[in-house]
Amino acid sequence: MAKLHDYLPYLILLGVFVLLAWLVFLNPVLAADTAVSGFIQDISLPGFDGFMEFISCLGSFPVWIIPPGAAVIWLWCKGCRLQSVICALVPGIAALLGYIFKWLIDRPRPGSLEDGGTSFPSGHTAYALACYGVIFFIIPKFIRRPVLRFIIRLLCLVPVVFMGISRVYLNAHWPSDVLGAYLLSGAVLGIGLTYLKHKLTKGVNHA
């Protein structure tokens, strides 16, 4: 059985997330958020608007469920049941916790958006890290060609890295919403992968 210290880094992430959630609950508008948002929204590069909108679309429903859904089916068909379940559970749990905290914190969005809703944590960012994170760590292990493994990981990194920036750039979220999403999904992803590693190692040792 995996020991508590194996999960400790991710429990710390959860603790920091809860502290951040409490902070934004008490102070919906933070000075640091305003400063960082202004810096990001002042970026002016050719094609940057379209790129940010495209990245943001990757975190929208139902688009965000397609990559992990395909991974779940592919792994299940290969007989990798545990990996398949982890690929389903990590995004699912991250999404559920994100919705719960959105309801609890009830933080207004920074701009007047047509979709409305609450701001903390950023759902798009949480989905991106959870969905593409499990693919980044699990799927390449079943790919023989190094170049293909590299391409898969690179394609996963792009939405993970740029999703948070896109949500702030499009004035959909505060930077602290994005940070909270990375903390929450990072913790869920880490716990899921640690559990998977333990179960697979245990299976090898008992073989």
C-alpha positions as protocol buffer text, in pm:
chain_id: "A"
residue {
  index: 1
  type: MET
  ca { x: 0 y: 0 z: 0 }
}
residue {
  index: 2
  type: ALA
  ca { x: 129 y: 348 z: -89 }
}
residue {
  index: 3
  type: LYS
  ca { x: 236 y: 542 z: 219 }
}
residue {
  index: 4
  type: LEU
  ca { x: 114 y: 887 z: 317 }
}
residue {
  index: 5
  type: HIS
  ca { x: 448 y: 1049 z: 235 }
}
residue {
  index: 6
  type: ASP
  ca { x: 407 y: 937 z: -127 }
}
residue {
  index: 7
  type: TYR
  ca { x: 102 y: 1161 z: -150 }
}
residue {
  index: 8
  type: LEU
  ca { x: 234 y: 1441 z: 73 }
}
residue {
  index: 9
  type: PRO
  ca { x: 343 y: 1679 z: -208 }
}
residue {
  index: 10
  type: TYR
  ca { x: -5 y: 1666 z: -360 }
}
residue {
  index: 11
  type: LEU
  ca { x: -178 y: 1705 z: -24 }
}
residue {
  index: 12
  type: ILE
  ca { x: 33 y: 2017 z: 25 }
}
residue {
  index: 13
  type: LEU
  ca { x: -89 y: 2143 z: -314 }
}
residue {
  index: 14
  type: LEU
  ca { x: -446 y: 2087 z: -197 }
}
residue {
  index: 15
  type: GLY
  ca { x: -371 y: 2276 z: 123 }
}
residue {
  index: 16
  type: VAL
  ca { x: -230 y: 2573 z: -71 }
}
residue {
  index: 17
  type: PHE
  ca { x: -535 y: 2561 z: -298 }
}
residue {
  index: 18
  type: VAL
  ca { x: -771 y: 2579 z: 1 }
}
residue {
  index: 19
  type: LEU
  ca { x: -577 y: 2876 z: 143 }
}
residue {
  index: 20
  type: LEU
  ca { x: -597 y: 3053 z: -194 }
}
residue {
  index: 21
  type: ALA
  ca { x: -969 y: 2977 z: -215 }
}
residue {
  index: 22
  type: TRP
  ca { x: -1019 y: 3132 z: 129 }
}
residue {
  index: 23
  type: LEU
  ca { x: -818 y: 3438 z: 26 }
}
residue {
  index: 24
  type: VAL
  ca { x: -1022 y: 3508 z: -286 }
}
residue {
  index: 25
  type: PHE
  ca { x: -1344 y: 3439 z: -95 }
}
residue {
  index: 26
  type: LEU
  ca { x: -1251 y: 3717 z: 147 }
}
residue {
  index: 27
  type: ASN
  ca { x: -1104 y: 3944 z: -124 }
}
residue {
  index: 28
  type: PRO
  ca { x: -1270 y: 3887 z: -465 }
}
residue {
  index: 29
  type: VAL
  ca { x: -1048 y: 4149 z: -631 }
}
residue {
  index: 30
  type: LEU
  ca { x: -676 y: 4126 z: -553 }
}
residue {
  index: 31
  type: ALA
  ca { x: -423 y: 4393 z: -646 }
}
residue {
  index: 32
  type: ALA
  ca { x: -187 y: 4129 z: -785 }
}
residue {
  index: 33
  type: ASP
  ca { x: -465 y: 3995 z: -1008 }
}
residue {
  index: 34
  type: THR
  ca { x: -529 y: 4338 z: -1156 }
}
residue {
  index: 35
  type: ALA
  ca { x: -159 y: 4398 z: -1223 }
}
residue {
  index: 36
  type: VAL
  ca { x: -92 y: 4058 z: -1385 }
}
residue {
  index: 37
  type: SER
  ca { x: -413 y: 4073 z: -1589 }
}
residue {
  index: 38
  type: GLY
  ca { x: -315 y: 4413 z: -1728 }
}
residue {
  index: 39
  type: PHE
  ca { x: 28 y: 4284 z: -1826 }
}
residue {
  index: 40
  type: ILE
  ca { x: -110 y: 3977 z: -2007 }
}
residue {
  index: 41
  type: GLN
  ca { x: -391 y: 4165 z: -2180 }
}
residue {
  index: 42
  type: ASP
  ca { x: -141 y: 4421 z: -2313 }
}
residue {
  index: 43
  type: ILE
  ca { x: 33 y: 4151 z: -2520 }
}
residue {
  index: 44
  type: SER
  ca { x: 8 y: 4248 z: -2886 }
}
residue {
  index: 45
  type: LEU
  ca { x: 136 y: 3993 z: -3136 }
}
residue {
  index: 46
  type: PRO
  ca { x: 14 y: 3900 z: -3487 }
}
residue {
  index: 47
  type: GLY
  ca { x: -241 y: 3619 z: -3465 }
}
residue {
  index: 48
  type: PHE
  ca { x: -227 y: 3608 z: -3085 }
}
residue {
  index: 49
  type: ASP
  ca { x: -600 y: 3676 z: -3043 }
}
residue {
  index: 50
  type: GLY
  ca { x: -692 y: 3382 z: -3263 }
}
residue {
  index: 51
  type: PHE
  ca { x: -439 y: 3154 z: -3094 }
}
residue {
  index: 52
  type: MET
  ca { x: -576 y: 3241 z: -2749 }
}
residue {
  index: 53
  type: GLU
  ca { x: -934 y: 3177 z: -2863 }
}
residue {
  index: 54
  type: PHE
  ca { x: -832 y: 2841 z: -3013 }
}
residue {
  index: 55
  type: ILE
  ca { x: -653 y: 2734 z: -2695 }
}
residue {
  index: 56
  type: SER
  ca { x: -949 y: 2841 z: -2484 }
}
residue {
  index: 57
  type: CYS
  ca { x: -1180 y: 2635 z: -2706 }
}
residue {
  index: 58
  type: LEU
  ca { x: -980 y: 2322 z: -2615 }
}
residue {
  index: 59
  type: GLY
  ca { x: -1100 y: 2361 z: -2257 }
}
residue {
  index: 60
  type: SER
  ca { x: -1467 y: 2405 z: -2346 }
}
residue {
  index: 61
  type: PHE
  ca { x: -1732 y: 2136 z: -2313 }
}
residue {
  index: 62
  type: PRO
  ca { x: -1763 y: 1898 z: -2490 }
}
residue {
  index: 63
  type: VAL
  ca { x: -1421 y: 1946 z: -2653 }
}
residue {
  index: 64
  type: TRP
  ca { x: -1225 y: 1882 z: -2331 }
}
residue {
  index: 65
  type: ILE
  ca { x: -1372 y: 1533 z: -2284 }
}
residue {
  index: 66
  type: ILE
  ca { x: -1264 y: 1409 z: -2628 }
}
residue {
  index: 67
  type: PRO
  ca { x: -887 y: 1353 z: -2562 }
}
residue {
  index: 68
  type: PRO
  ca { x: -928 y: 1164 z: -2231 }
}
residue {
  index: 69
  type: GLY
  ca { x: -1232 y: 984 z: -2371 }
}
residue {
  index: 70
  type: ALA
  ca { x: -1028 y: 857 z: -2666 }
}
residue {
  index: 71
  type: ALA
  ca { x: -745 y: 761 z: -2430 }
}
residue {
  index: 72
  type: VAL
  ca { x: -985 y: 571 z: -2204 }
}
residue {
  index: 73
  type: ILE
  ca { x: -1127 y: 370 z: -2495 }
}
residue {
  index: 74
  type: TRP
  ca { x: -783 y: 304 z: -2647 }
}
residue {
  index: 75
  type: LEU
  ca { x: -633 y: 183 z: -2319 }
}
residue {
  index: 76
  type: TRP
  ca { x: -937 y: -31 z: -2238 }
}
residue {
  index: 77
  type: CYS
  ca { x: -918 y: -200 z: -2577 }
}
residue {
  index: 78
  type: LYS
  ca { x: -549 y: -273 z: -2514 }
}
residue {
  index: 79
  type: GLY
  ca { x: -642 y: -444 z: -2189 }
}
residue {
  index: 80
  type: CYS
  ca { x: -491 y: -170 z: -1970 }
}
residue {
  index: 81
  type: ARG
  ca { x: -793 y: -143 z: -1744 }
}
residue {
  index: 82
  type: LEU
  ca { x: -630 y: 43 z: -1454 }
}
residue {
  index: 83
  type: GLN
  ca { x: -467 y: 305 z: -1675 }
}
residue {
  index: 84
  type: SER
  ca { x: -800 y: 348 z: -1853 }
}
residue {
  index: 85
  type: VAL
  ca { x: -983 y: 406 z: -1525 }
}
residue {
  index: 86
  type: ILE
  ca { x: -722 y: 660 z: -1409 }
}
residue {
  index: 87
  type: CYS
  ca { x: -758 y: 848 z: -1739 }
}
residue {
  index: 88
  type: ALA
  ca { x: -1130 y: 873 z: -1671 }
}
residue {
  index: 89
  type: LEU
  ca { x: -1118 y: 946 z: -1298 }
}
residue {
  index: 90
  type: VAL
  ca { x: -857 y: 1222 z: -1291 }
}
residue {
  index: 91
  type: PRO
  ca { x: -1045 y: 1462 z: -1525 }
}
residue {
  index: 92
  type: GLY
  ca { x: -1378 y: 1362 z: -1370 }
}
residue {
  index: 93
  type: ILE
  ca { x: -1267 y: 1430 z: -1013 }
}
residue {
  index: 94
  type: ALA
  ca { x: -1093 y: 1754 z: -1112 }
}
residue {
  index: 95
  type: ALA
  ca { x: -1411 y: 1873 z: -1286 }
}
residue {
  index: 96
  type: LEU
  ca { x: -1631 y: 1777 z: -990 }
}
residue {
  index: 97
  type: LEU
  ca { x: -1409 y: 1952 z: -736 }
}
residue {
  index: 98
  type: GLY
  ca { x: -1387 y: 2255 z: -962 }
}
residue {
  index: 99
  type: TYR
  ca { x: -1767 y: 2284 z: -979 }
}
residue {
  index: 100
  type: ILE
  ca { x: -1797 y: 2244 z: -602 }
}
residue {
  index: 101
  type: PHE
  ca { x: -1548 y: 2522 z: -530 }
}
residue {
  index: 102
  type: LYS
  ca { x: -1702 y: 2749 z: -794 }
}
residue {
  index: 103
  type: TRP
  ca { x: -2030 y: 2715 z: -605 }
}
residue {
  index: 104
  type: LEU
  ca { x: -1870 y: 2764 z: -264 }
}
residue {
  index: 105
  type: ILE
  ca { x: -1651 y: 3064 z: -351 }
}
residue {
  index: 106
  type: ASP
  ca { x: -1899 y: 3225 z: -595 }
}
residue {
  index: 107
  type: ARG
  ca { x: -1641 y: 3473 z: -721 }
}
residue {
  index: 108
  type: PRO
  ca { x: -1757 y: 3707 z: -1001 }
}
residue {
  index: 109
  type: ARG
  ca { x: -1569 y: 3699 z: -1330 }
}
residue {
  index: 110
  type: PRO
  ca { x: -1345 y: 3997 z: -1412 }
}
residue {
  index: 111
  type: GLY
  ca { x: -1542 y: 4101 z: -1720 }
}
residue {
  index: 112
  type: SER
  ca { x: -1900 y: 4108 z: -1844 }
}
residue {
  index: 113
  type: LEU
  ca { x: -1910 y: 3779 z: -2032 }
}
residue {
  index: 114
  type: GLU
  ca { x: -2204 y: 3631 z: -2214 }
}
residue {
  index: 115
  type: ASP
  ca { x: -2150 y: 3295 z: -2047 }
}
residue {
  index: 116
  type: GLY
  ca { x: -2164 y: 3450 z: -1698 }
}
residue {
  index: 117
  type: GLY
  ca { x: -2092 y: 3200 z: -1425 }
}
residue {
  index: 118
  type: THR
  ca { x: -1843 y: 3213 z: -1143 }
}
residue {
  index: 119
  type: SER
  ca { x: -1469 y: 3252 z: -1164 }
}
residue {
  index: 120
  type: PHE
  ca { x: -1271 y: 3048 z: -908 }
}
residue {
  index: 121
  type: PRO
  ca { x: -1112 y: 2815 z: -1004 }
}
residue {
  index: 122
  type: SER
  ca { x: -1078 y: 2832 z: -1383 }
}
residue {
  index: 123
  type: GLY
  ca { x: -1260 y: 2529 z: -1520 }
}
residue {
  index: 124
  type: HIS
  ca { x: -1088 y: 2545 z: -1858 }
}
residue {
  index: 125
  type: THR
  ca { x: -745 y: 2543 z: -1695 }
}
residue {
  index: 126
  type: ALA
  ca { x: -834 y: 2264 z: -1455 }
}
residue {
  index: 127
  type: TYR
  ca { x: -967 y: 2050 z: -1740 }
}
residue {
  index: 128
  type: ALA
  ca { x: -660 y: 2115 z: -1954 }
}
residue {
  index: 129
  type: LEU
  ca { x: -414 y: 2004 z: -1688 }
}
residue {
  index: 130
  type: ALA
  ca { x: -621 y: 1702 z: -1583 }
}
residue {
  index: 131
  type: CYS
  ca { x: -709 y: 1581 z: -1934 }
}
residue {
  index: 132
  type: TYR
  ca { x: -383 y: 1643 z: -2114 }
}
residue {
  index: 133
  type: GLY
  ca { x: -180 y: 1564 z: -1803 }
}
residue {
  index: 134
  type: VAL
  ca { x: -296 y: 1203 z: -1781 }
}
residue {
  index: 135
  type: ILE
  ca { x: -233 y: 1160 z: -2152 }
}
residue {
  index: 136
  type: PHE
  ca { x: 115 y: 1317 z: -2121 }
}
residue {
  index: 137
  type: PHE
  ca { x: 222 y: 1071 z: -1851 }
}
residue {
  index: 138
  type: ILE
  ca { x: 34 y: 752 z: -1946 }
}
residue {
  index: 139
  type: ILE
  ca { x: -11 y: 721 z: -2322 }
}
residue {
  index: 140
  type: PRO
  ca { x: 354 y: 767 z: -2440 }
}
residue {
  index: 141
  type: LYS
  ca { x: 457 y: 463 z: -2236 }
}
residue {
  index: 142
  type: PHE
  ca { x: 266 y: 250 z: -2487 }
}
residue {
  index: 143
  type: ILE
  ca { x: 421 y: 421 z: -2792 }
}
residue {
  index: 144
  type: ARG
  ca { x: 737 y: 263 z: -2932 }
}
residue {
  index: 145
  type: ARG
  ca { x: 857 y: 540 z: -3162 }
}
residue {
  index: 146
  type: PRO
  ca { x: 1047 y: 814 z: -2973 }
}
residue {
  index: 147
  type: VAL
  ca { x: 944 y: 1081 z: -3223 }
}
residue {
  index: 148
  type: LEU
  ca { x: 576 y: 998 z: -3182 }
}
residue {
  index: 149
  type: ARG
  ca { x: 612 y: 1001 z: -2803 }
}
residue {
  index: 150
  type: PHE
  ca { x: 772 y: 1345 z: -2826 }
}
residue {
  index: 151
  type: ILE
  ca { x: 494 y: 1477 z: -3051 }
}
residue {
  index: 152
  type: ILE
  ca { x: 221 y: 1349 z: -2819 }
}
residue {
  index: 153
  type: ARG
  ca { x: 382 y: 1510 z: -2516 }
}
residue {
  index: 154
  type: LEU
  ca { x: 441 y: 1836 z: -2701 }
}
residue {
  index: 155
  type: LEU
  ca { x: 77 y: 1849 z: -2813 }
}
residue {
  index: 156
  type: CYS
  ca { x: -29 y: 1791 z: -2453 }
}
residue {
  index: 157
  type: LEU
  ca { x: 199 y: 2063 z: -2316 }
}
residue {
  index: 158
  type: VAL
  ca { x: 63 y: 2337 z: -2543 }
}
residue {
  index: 159
  type: PRO
  ca { x: -290 y: 2356 z: -2394 }
}
residue {
  index: 160
  type: VAL
  ca { x: -161 y: 2295 z: -2040 }
}
residue {
  index: 161
  type: VAL
  ca { x: 85 y: 2585 z: -2061 }
}
residue {
  index: 162
  type: PHE
  ca { x: -125 y: 2831 z: -2261 }
}
residue {
  index: 163
  type: MET
  ca { x: -476 y: 2763 z: -2128 }
}
residue {
  index: 164
  type: GLY
  ca { x: -426 y: 2972 z: -1816 }
}
residue {
  index: 165
  type: ILE
  ca { x: -279 y: 3259 z: -2017 }
}
residue {
  index: 166
  type: SER
  ca { x: -568 y: 3246 z: -2264 }
}
residue {
  index: 167
  type: ARG
  ca { x: -832 y: 3268 z: -1991 }
}
residue {
  index: 168
  type: VAL
  ca { x: -670 y: 3579 z: -1844 }
}
residue {
  index: 169
  type: TYR
  ca { x: -600 y: 3731 z: -2186 }
}
residue {
  index: 170
  type: LEU
  ca { x: -966 y: 3688 z: -2288 }
}
residue {
  index: 171
  type: ASN
  ca { x: -1073 y: 3849 z: -1958 }
}
residue {
  index: 172
  type: ALA
  ca { x: -1258 y: 3533 z: -1856 }
}
residue {
  index: 173
  type: HIS
  ca { x: -1063 y: 3478 z: -1533 }
}
residue {
  index: 174
  type: TRP
  ca { x: -833 y: 3638 z: -1281 }
}
residue {
  index: 175
  type: PRO
  ca { x: -476 y: 3502 z: -1261 }
}
residue {
  index: 176
  type: SER
  ca { x: -554 y: 3361 z: -915 }
}
residue {
  index: 177
  type: ASP
  ca { x: -838 y: 3159 z: -1072 }
}
residue {
  index: 178
  type: VAL
  ca { x: -581 y: 3005 z: -1305 }
}
residue {
  index: 179
  type: LEU
  ca { x: -334 y: 2942 z: -1023 }
}
residue {
  index: 180
  type: GLY
  ca { x: -608 y: 2774 z: -820 }
}
residue {
  index: 181
  type: ALA
  ca { x: -696 y: 2550 z: -1114 }
}
residue {
  index: 182
  type: TYR
  ca { x: -333 y: 2442 z: -1157 }
}
residue {
  index: 183
  type: LEU
  ca { x: -304 y: 2366 z: -785 }
}
residue {
  index: 184
  type: LEU
  ca { x: -629 y: 2168 z: -773 }
}
residue {
  index: 185
  type: SER
  ca { x: -578 y: 1967 z: -1091 }
}
residue {
  index: 186
  type: GLY
  ca { x: -209 y: 1920 z: -1017 }
}
residue {
  index: 187
  type: ALA
  ca { x: -299 y: 1763 z: -685 }
}
residue {
  index: 188
  type: VAL
  ca { x: -564 y: 1535 z: -836 }
}
residue {
  index: 189
  type: LEU
  ca { x: -331 y: 1435 z: -1120 }
}
residue {
  index: 190
  type: GLY
  ca { x: -43 y: 1366 z: -883 }
}
residue {
  index: 191
  type: ILE
  ca { x: -255 y: 1154 z: -651 }
}
residue {
  index: 192
  type: GLY
  ca { x: -395 y: 956 z: -944 }
}
residue {
  index: 193
  type: LEU
  ca { x: -54 y: 889 z: -1098 }
}
residue {
  index: 194
  type: THR
  ca { x: 99 y: 797 z: -762 }
}
residue {
  index: 195
  type: TYR
  ca { x: -179 y: 546 z: -701 }
}
residue {
  index: 196
  type: LEU
  ca { x: -133 y: 405 z: -1052 }
}
residue {
  index: 197
  type: LYS
  ca { x: 243 y: 371 z: -1005 }
}
residue {
  index: 198
  type: HIS
  ca { x: 193 y: 191 z: -674 }
}
residue {
  index: 199
  type: LYS
  ca { x: -61 y: -55 z: -816 }
}
residue {
  index: 200
  type: LEU
  ca { x: 154 y: -132 z: -1121 }
}
residue {
  index: 201
  type: THR
  ca { x: 467 y: -178 z: -908 }
}
residue {
  index: 202
  type: LYS
  ca { x: 276 y: -403 z: -670 }
}
residue {
  index: 203
  type: GLY
  ca { x: 154 y: -609 z: -964 }
}
residue {
  index: 204
  type: VAL
  ca { x: 510 y: -656 z: -1095 }
}
residue {
  index: 205
  type: ASN
  ca { x: 644 y: -749 z: -753 }
}
residue {
  index: 206
  type: HIS
  ca { x: 369 y: -1006 z: -703 }
}
residue {
  index: 207
  type: ALA
  ca { x: 399 y: -1152 z: -1051 }
}
